[in-house]
Tab-separated table of C-alpha atoms in Angstrom:
chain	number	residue	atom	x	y	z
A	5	UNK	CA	0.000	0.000	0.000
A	6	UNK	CA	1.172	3.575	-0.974
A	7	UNK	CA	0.968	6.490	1.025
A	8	UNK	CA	0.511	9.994	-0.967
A	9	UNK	CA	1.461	12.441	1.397
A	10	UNK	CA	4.030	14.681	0.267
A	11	UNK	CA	7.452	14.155	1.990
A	12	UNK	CA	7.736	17.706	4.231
A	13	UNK	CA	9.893	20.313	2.647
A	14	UNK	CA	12.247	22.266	5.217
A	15	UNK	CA	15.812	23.058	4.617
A	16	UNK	CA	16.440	24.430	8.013
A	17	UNK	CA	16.816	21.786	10.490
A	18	UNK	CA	16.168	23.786	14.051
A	19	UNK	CA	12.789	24.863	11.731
A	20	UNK	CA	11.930	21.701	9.814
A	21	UNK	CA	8.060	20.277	10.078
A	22	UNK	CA	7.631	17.275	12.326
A	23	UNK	CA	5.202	14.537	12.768
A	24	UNK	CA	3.411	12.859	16.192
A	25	UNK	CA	1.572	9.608	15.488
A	26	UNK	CA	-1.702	8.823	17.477
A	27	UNK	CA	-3.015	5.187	17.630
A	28	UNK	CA	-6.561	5.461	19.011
A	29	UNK	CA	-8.282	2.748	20.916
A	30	UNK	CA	-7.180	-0.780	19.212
A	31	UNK	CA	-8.585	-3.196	21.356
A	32	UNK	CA	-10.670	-4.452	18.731
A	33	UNK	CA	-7.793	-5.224	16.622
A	34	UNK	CA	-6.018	-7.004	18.924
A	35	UNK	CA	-8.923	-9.141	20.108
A	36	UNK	CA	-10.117	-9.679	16.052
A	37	UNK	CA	-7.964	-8.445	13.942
A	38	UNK	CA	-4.303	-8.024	14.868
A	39	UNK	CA	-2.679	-7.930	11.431
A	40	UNK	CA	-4.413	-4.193	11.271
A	41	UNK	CA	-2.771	-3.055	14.177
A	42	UNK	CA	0.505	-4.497	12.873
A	43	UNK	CA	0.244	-2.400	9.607
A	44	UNK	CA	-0.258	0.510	11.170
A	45	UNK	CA	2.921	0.075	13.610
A	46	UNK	CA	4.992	-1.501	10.074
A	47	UNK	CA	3.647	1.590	8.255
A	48	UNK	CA	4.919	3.988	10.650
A	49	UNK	CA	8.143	2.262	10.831
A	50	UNK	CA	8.275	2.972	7.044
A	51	UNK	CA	7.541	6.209	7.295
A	52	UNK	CA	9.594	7.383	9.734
A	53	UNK	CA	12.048	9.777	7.431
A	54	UNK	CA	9.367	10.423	5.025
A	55	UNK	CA	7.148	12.259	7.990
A	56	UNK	CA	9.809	12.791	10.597
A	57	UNK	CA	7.977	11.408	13.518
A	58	UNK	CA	9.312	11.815	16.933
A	59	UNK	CA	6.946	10.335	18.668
A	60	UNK	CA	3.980	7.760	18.626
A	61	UNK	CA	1.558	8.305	21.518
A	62	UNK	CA	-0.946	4.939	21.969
A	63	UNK	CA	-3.745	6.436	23.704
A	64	UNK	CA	-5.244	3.726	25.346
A	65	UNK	CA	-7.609	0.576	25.503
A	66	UNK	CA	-4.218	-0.995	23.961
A	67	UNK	CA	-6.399	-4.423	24.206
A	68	UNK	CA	-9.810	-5.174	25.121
A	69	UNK	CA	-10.442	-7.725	27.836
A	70	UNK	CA	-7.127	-7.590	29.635
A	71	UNK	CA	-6.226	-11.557	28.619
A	72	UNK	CA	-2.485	-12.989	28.057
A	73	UNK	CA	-3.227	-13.715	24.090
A	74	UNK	CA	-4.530	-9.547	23.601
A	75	UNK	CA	-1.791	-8.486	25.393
A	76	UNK	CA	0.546	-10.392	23.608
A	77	UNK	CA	-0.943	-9.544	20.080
A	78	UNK	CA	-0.457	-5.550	21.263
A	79	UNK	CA	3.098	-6.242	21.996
A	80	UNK	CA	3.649	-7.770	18.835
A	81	UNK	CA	2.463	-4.809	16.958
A	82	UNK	CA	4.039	-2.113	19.187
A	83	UNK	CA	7.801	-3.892	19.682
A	84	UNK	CA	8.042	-3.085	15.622
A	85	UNK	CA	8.436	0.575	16.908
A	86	UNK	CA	11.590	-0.543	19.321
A	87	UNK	CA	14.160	0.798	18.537
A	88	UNK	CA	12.814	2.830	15.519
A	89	UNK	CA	10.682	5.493	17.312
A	90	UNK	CA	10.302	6.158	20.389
A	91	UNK	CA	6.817	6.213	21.749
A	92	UNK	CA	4.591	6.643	24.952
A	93	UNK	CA	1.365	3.987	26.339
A	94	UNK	CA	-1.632	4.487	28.739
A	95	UNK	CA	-3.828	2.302	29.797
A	96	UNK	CA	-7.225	3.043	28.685
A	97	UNK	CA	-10.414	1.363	31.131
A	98	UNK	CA	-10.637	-1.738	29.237
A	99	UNK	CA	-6.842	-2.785	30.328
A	100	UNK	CA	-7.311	-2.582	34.054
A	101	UNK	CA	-9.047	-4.685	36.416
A	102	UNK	CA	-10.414	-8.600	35.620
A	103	UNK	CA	-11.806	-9.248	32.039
A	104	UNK	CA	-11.269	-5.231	31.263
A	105	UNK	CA	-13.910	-3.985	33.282
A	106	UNK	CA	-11.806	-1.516	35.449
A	107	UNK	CA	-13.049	-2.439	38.574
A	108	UNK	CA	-9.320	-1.774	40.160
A	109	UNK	CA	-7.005	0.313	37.918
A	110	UNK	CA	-4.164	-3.166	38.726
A	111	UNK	CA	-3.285	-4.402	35.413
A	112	UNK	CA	-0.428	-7.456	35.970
A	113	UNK	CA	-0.439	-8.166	32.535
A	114	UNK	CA	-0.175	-4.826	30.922
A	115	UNK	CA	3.406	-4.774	33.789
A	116	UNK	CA	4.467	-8.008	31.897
A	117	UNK	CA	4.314	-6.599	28.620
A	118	UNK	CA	4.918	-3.240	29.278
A	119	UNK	CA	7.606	-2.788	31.839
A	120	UNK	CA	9.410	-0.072	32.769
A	121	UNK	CA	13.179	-1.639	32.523
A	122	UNK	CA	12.395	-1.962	28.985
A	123	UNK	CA	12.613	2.102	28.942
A	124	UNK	CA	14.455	3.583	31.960
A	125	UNK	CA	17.548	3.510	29.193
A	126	UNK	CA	16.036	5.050	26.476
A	127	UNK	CA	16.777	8.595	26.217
A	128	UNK	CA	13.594	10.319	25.170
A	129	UNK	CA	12.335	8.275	29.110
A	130	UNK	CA	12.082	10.883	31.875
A	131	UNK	CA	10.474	8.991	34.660
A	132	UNK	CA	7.521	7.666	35.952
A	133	UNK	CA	4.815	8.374	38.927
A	134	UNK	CA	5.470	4.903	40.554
A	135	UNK	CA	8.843	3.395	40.136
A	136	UNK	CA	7.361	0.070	39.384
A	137	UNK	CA	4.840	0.882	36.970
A	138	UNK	CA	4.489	2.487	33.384
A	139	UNK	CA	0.806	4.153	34.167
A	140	UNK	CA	2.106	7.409	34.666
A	141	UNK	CA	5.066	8.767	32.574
A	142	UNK	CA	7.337	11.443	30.666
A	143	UNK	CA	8.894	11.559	28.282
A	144	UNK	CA	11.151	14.181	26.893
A	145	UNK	CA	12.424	15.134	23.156
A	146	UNK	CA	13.795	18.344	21.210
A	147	UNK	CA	12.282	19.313	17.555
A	148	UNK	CA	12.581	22.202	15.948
A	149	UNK	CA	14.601	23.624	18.176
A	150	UNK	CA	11.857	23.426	20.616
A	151	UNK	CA	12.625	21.171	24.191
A	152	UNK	CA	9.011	19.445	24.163
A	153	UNK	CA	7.584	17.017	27.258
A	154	UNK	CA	4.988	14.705	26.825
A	155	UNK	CA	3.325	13.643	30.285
A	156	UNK	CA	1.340	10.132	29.578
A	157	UNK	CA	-1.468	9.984	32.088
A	158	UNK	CA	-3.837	7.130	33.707
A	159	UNK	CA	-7.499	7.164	32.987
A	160	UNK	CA	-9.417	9.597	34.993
A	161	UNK	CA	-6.292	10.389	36.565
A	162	UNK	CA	-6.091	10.098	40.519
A	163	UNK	CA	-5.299	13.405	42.536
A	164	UNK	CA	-1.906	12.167	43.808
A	165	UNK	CA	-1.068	11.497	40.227
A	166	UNK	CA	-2.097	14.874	38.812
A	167	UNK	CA	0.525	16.662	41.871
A	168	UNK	CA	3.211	14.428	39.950
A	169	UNK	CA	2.389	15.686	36.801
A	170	UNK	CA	1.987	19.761	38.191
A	171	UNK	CA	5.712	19.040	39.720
A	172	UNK	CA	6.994	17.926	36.506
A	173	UNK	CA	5.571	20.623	34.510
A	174	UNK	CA	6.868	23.102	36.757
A	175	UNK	CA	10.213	21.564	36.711
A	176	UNK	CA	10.272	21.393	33.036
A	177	UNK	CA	9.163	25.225	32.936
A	178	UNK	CA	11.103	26.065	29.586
A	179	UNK	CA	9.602	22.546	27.512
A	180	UNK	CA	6.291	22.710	25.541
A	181	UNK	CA	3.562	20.085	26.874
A	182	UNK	CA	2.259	17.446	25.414
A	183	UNK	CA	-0.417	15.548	27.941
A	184	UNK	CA	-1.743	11.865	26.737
A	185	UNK	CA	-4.483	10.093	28.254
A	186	UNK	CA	-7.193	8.114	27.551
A	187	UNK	CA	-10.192	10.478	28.472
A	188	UNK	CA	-10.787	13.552	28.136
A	189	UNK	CA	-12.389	15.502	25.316
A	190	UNK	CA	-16.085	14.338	25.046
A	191	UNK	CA	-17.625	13.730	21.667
A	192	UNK	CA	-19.257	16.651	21.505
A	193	UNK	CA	-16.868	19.021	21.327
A	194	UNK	CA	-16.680	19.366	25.395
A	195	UNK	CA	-14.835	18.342	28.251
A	196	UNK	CA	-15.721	14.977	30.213
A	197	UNK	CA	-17.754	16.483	33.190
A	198	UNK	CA	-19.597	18.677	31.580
A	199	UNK	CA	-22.323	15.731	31.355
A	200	UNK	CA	-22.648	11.735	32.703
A	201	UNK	CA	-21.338	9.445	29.931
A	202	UNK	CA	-21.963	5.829	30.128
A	203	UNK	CA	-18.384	4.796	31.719
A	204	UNK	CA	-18.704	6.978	34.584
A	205	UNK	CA	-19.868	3.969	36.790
A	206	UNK	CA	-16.660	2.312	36.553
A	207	UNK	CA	-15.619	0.724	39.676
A	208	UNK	CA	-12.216	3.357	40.026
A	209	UNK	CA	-14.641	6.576	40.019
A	210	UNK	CA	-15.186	5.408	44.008
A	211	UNK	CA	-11.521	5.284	44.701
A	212	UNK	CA	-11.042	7.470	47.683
A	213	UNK	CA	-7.372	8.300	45.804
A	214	UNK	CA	-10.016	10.246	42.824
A	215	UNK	CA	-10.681	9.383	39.708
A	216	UNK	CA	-10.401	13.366	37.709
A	217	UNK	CA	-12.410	13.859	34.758
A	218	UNK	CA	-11.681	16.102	31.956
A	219	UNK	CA	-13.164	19.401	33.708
A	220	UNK	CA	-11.198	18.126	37.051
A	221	UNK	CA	-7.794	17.538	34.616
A	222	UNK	CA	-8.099	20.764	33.432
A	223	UNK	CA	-8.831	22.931	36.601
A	224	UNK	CA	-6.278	21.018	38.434
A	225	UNK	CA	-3.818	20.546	35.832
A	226	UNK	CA	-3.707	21.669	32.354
A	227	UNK	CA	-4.868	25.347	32.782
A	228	UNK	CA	-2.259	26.244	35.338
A	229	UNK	CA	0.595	25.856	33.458
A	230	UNK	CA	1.895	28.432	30.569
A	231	UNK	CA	4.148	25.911	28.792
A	232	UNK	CA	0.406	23.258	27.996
A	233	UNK	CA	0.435	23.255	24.410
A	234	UNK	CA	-1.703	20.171	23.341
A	235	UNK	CA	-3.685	17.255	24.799
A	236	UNK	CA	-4.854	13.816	22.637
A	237	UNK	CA	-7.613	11.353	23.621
A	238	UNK	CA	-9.538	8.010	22.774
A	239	UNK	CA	-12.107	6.308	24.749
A	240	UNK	CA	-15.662	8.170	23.672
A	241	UNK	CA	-16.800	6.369	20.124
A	242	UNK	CA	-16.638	9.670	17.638
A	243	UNK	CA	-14.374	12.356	16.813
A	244	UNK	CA	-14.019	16.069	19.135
A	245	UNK	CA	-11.992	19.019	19.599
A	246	UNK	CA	-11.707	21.676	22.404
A	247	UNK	CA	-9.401	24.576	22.968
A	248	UNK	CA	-9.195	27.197	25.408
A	249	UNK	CA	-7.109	29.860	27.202
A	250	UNK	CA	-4.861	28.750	30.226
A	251	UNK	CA	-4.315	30.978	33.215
A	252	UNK	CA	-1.981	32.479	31.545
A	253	UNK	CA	-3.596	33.450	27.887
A	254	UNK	CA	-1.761	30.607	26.182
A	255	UNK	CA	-4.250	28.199	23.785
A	256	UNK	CA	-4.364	24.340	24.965
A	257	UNK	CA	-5.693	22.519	21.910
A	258	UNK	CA	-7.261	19.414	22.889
A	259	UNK	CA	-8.679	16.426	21.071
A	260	UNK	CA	-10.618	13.198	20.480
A	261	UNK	CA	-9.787	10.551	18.392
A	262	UNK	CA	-11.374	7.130	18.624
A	263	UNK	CA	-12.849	5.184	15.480
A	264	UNK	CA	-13.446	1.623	16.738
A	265	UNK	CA	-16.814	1.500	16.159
A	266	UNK	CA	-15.769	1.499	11.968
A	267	UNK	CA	-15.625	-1.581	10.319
A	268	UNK	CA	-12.878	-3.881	11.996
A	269	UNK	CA	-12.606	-2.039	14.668
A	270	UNK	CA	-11.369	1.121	13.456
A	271	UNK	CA	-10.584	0.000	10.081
A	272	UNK	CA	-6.833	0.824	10.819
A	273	UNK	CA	-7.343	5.116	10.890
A	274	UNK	CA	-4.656	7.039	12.638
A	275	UNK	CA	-3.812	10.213	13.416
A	276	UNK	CA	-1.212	12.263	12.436
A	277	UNK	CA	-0.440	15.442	13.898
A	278	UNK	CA	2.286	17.422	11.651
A	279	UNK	CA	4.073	20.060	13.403
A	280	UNK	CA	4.919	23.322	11.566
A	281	UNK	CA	6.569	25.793	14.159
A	282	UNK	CA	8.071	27.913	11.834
A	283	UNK	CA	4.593	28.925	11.132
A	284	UNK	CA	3.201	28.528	14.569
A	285	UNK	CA	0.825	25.537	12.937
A	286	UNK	CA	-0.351	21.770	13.641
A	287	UNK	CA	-1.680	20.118	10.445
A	288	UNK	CA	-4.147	17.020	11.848
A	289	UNK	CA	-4.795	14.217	9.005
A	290	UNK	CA	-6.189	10.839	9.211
A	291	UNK	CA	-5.267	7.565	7.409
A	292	UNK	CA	-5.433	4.390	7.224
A	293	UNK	CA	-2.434	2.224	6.405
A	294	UNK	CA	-4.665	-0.488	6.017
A	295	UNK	CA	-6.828	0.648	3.349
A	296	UNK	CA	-4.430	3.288	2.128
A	297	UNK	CA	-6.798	6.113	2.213
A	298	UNK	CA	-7.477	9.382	4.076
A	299	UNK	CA	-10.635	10.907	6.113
A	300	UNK	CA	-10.980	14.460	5.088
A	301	UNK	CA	-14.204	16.278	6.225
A	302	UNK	CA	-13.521	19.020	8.668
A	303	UNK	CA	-13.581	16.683	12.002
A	304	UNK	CA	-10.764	14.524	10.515
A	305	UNK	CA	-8.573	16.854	8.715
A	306	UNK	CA	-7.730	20.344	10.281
A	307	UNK	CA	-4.803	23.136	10.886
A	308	UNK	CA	-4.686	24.008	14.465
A	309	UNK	CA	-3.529	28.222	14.087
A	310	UNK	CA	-1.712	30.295	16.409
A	311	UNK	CA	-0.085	27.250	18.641
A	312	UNK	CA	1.781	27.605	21.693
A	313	UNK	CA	5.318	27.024	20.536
C-alpha cells in the first residue's frame, strides 16, 4: 500500500516540520484483527524519514479484555516501533481490572508486557509516577529547536497522580507540553464532566485516591501551566476538539480521536499530527495504512492556528 502524502519540505533543520503519530483505541484489533494493528505500527516504521515522527503516543484501551493472548498480540504490533521510534502507552479502562472492566485500575499483565526496565535507558524516558509501573510517565524530546515534554497519564487520573504531573511541569518550565491520556475531550466538542457518559460507573470513580475527569484535569492541571500546548484522547466512540485559554492566555488545543466503532474495529485510521513551528501551525490528518486512504471532512482533517510554541 502507498501512502501519498508529500514528503515535508524544510531546509532548516532547528525549523523543519515534524510529525506525532496517534493510535486510538485498538482493542478491537487485537482481540479480532491483529494484522491491522501491525500495519499501522509496520507503516509507521516505514515512514519514519518520510514524515519525521518523533513520537507515537498509543492512547489507550491498547487491548480489550485484559487476557495474556490480547496483550501479547499488542506487543507484537508495538515492539516493531523498538528501537525505531520512540513512543509513549496508557492504559485506557478496558486494560485494568479482571476481564477489562476496570473495577481496580491493577493491570499485571499490561506490567508483563509493558515494563518499565524496557525504557528507563532510552533517552527520550524521563520517569515515571510509581517506580514500578508504566501508568504514569514522561517523556522528553527536542524538535525544531523546541525542548518538548509529553506527560502520559492514567485514565481519569487520581489526585496524587495529577501533583506528579503539576511538579513535573513546573520543573520542566522552559519545555512545551504534550499531555496523553485516555479520556478527556467528550464527543461533543466538550470536556468529560460537563455531562454523565456511560463509563462513569466504573468501579475506580469510588476510589477514595479520585478518579479526575476532563473538567477536574483541566482545573487542576492543564490550565495552570503556561508551557500546555496540546492534549490527545480516545475512549468516547466519535471524533471532538476543544481549545481554550490557560491561566496564563496561552491556547491548549485538545482532542478526540477514537474510530473503533468502523468496520474492523477502526478499520486501521490514525492520526497524524504534523508540526509546523516555523509557522506557529499543527496540520491534523487521518489515514489508514490499512486501506491506504485518508478521512478528510472538517472533524478529521484540520490546521490548528496560532499554537503555543
Amino acid at each position: 500500500m502507498q501512502f501519498t502524502v508529500h514528503q515535508m519540505e524544510g531546509t532548516n533543520l532547528k525549523t523543519k516540520p515534524f510529525t506525532l503519530a496517534i493510535l486510538p483505541d485498538t482493542q478491537i484489533y487485537t482481540e479480532s484483527y491483529p494484522e491491522i494493528f501491525t500495519i499501522q505500527t509496520q507503516w509507521l516504521v516505514n515512514n519514519i524519514d518520510k514524515l519525521n515522527i518523533s513520537f507515537v503516543l498509543h492512547e489507550g484501551d491498547i487491548q480489550n479484555t485484559n487476557t495474556e493472548d490480547q496483550w501479547k498480540r499488542a506487543y507484537s504490533s508495538m515492539s516493531l516501533l523498538d528501537g525505531k521510534i520512540p513512543y509513549a502507552v496508557v492504559k485506557g479502562n478496558h486494560d485494568m481490572g479482571p476481564e477489562g472492566k476496570c473495577e481496580v485500575r491493577e493491570s499485571p499483565l499490561f506490567e508483563k508486557f509493558f515494563p518499565v526496565d524496557k525504557y528507563i535507558g532510552l533517552n527520550t524516558f524521563g520517569g515515571t509516577f510509581d517506580p514500578n509501573l508504566l501508568d504514569n510517565s514522561y517523556h522528553l524530546f527536542e524538535k525544531a529547536d523546541i525542548g518538548w515534554l509529553i506527560l502520559a497519564l492514567e485514565y481519569l487520573p487520581r489526585d496524587r497522580v495529577l501533583d506528579w504531573a503539576n511538579d513535573i511541569s513546573a520543573f520542566h518550565k522552559d519545555r512545551k507540553i504534550i499531555i496523553l491520556t485516555h479520556s478527556h475531550v467528550y464527543k461533543d466538542n466538550k470536556l468529560h464532566g460537563e455531562e454523565p457518559v456511560p463509563t462513569d460507573n466504573l468501579g475506580i470513580i469510588n476510589s477514595p485516591e479520585g478518579a479526575n475527569n476532563g473538567i477536574q484535569t483541566w482545573d487542576k492541571l492543564i490550565r495552570k501551566h503556561n508551557n500546555m500546548s496540546f492534549v490527545f484522547n480516545g475512549h468516547f466512540l466519535d471524533i471532538g476538539r476543544f481549545s481554550a485559554k490557560g491561566d496564563h492566555g496561552n491556547i491548549i488545543h485538545q482532542m478526540l480521536a477514537n474510530y473503533q466503532d468502523m468496520e474492523k474495529g477502526g478499520s486501521g485510521y490514525l492520526r497524524l499530527a504534523q508540526f509546523d513551528p516555523s509557522k506557529k501551525k499543527v496540520h491534523i490528518k487521518t489515514y489508514s495504512p490499512y486501506l491506504d486512504s485518508y478521512l478528510s471532512d472538517d472533524s478529521n482533517e484540520f490546521i490548528l492556528e496560532s499554537c503555543n510554541f
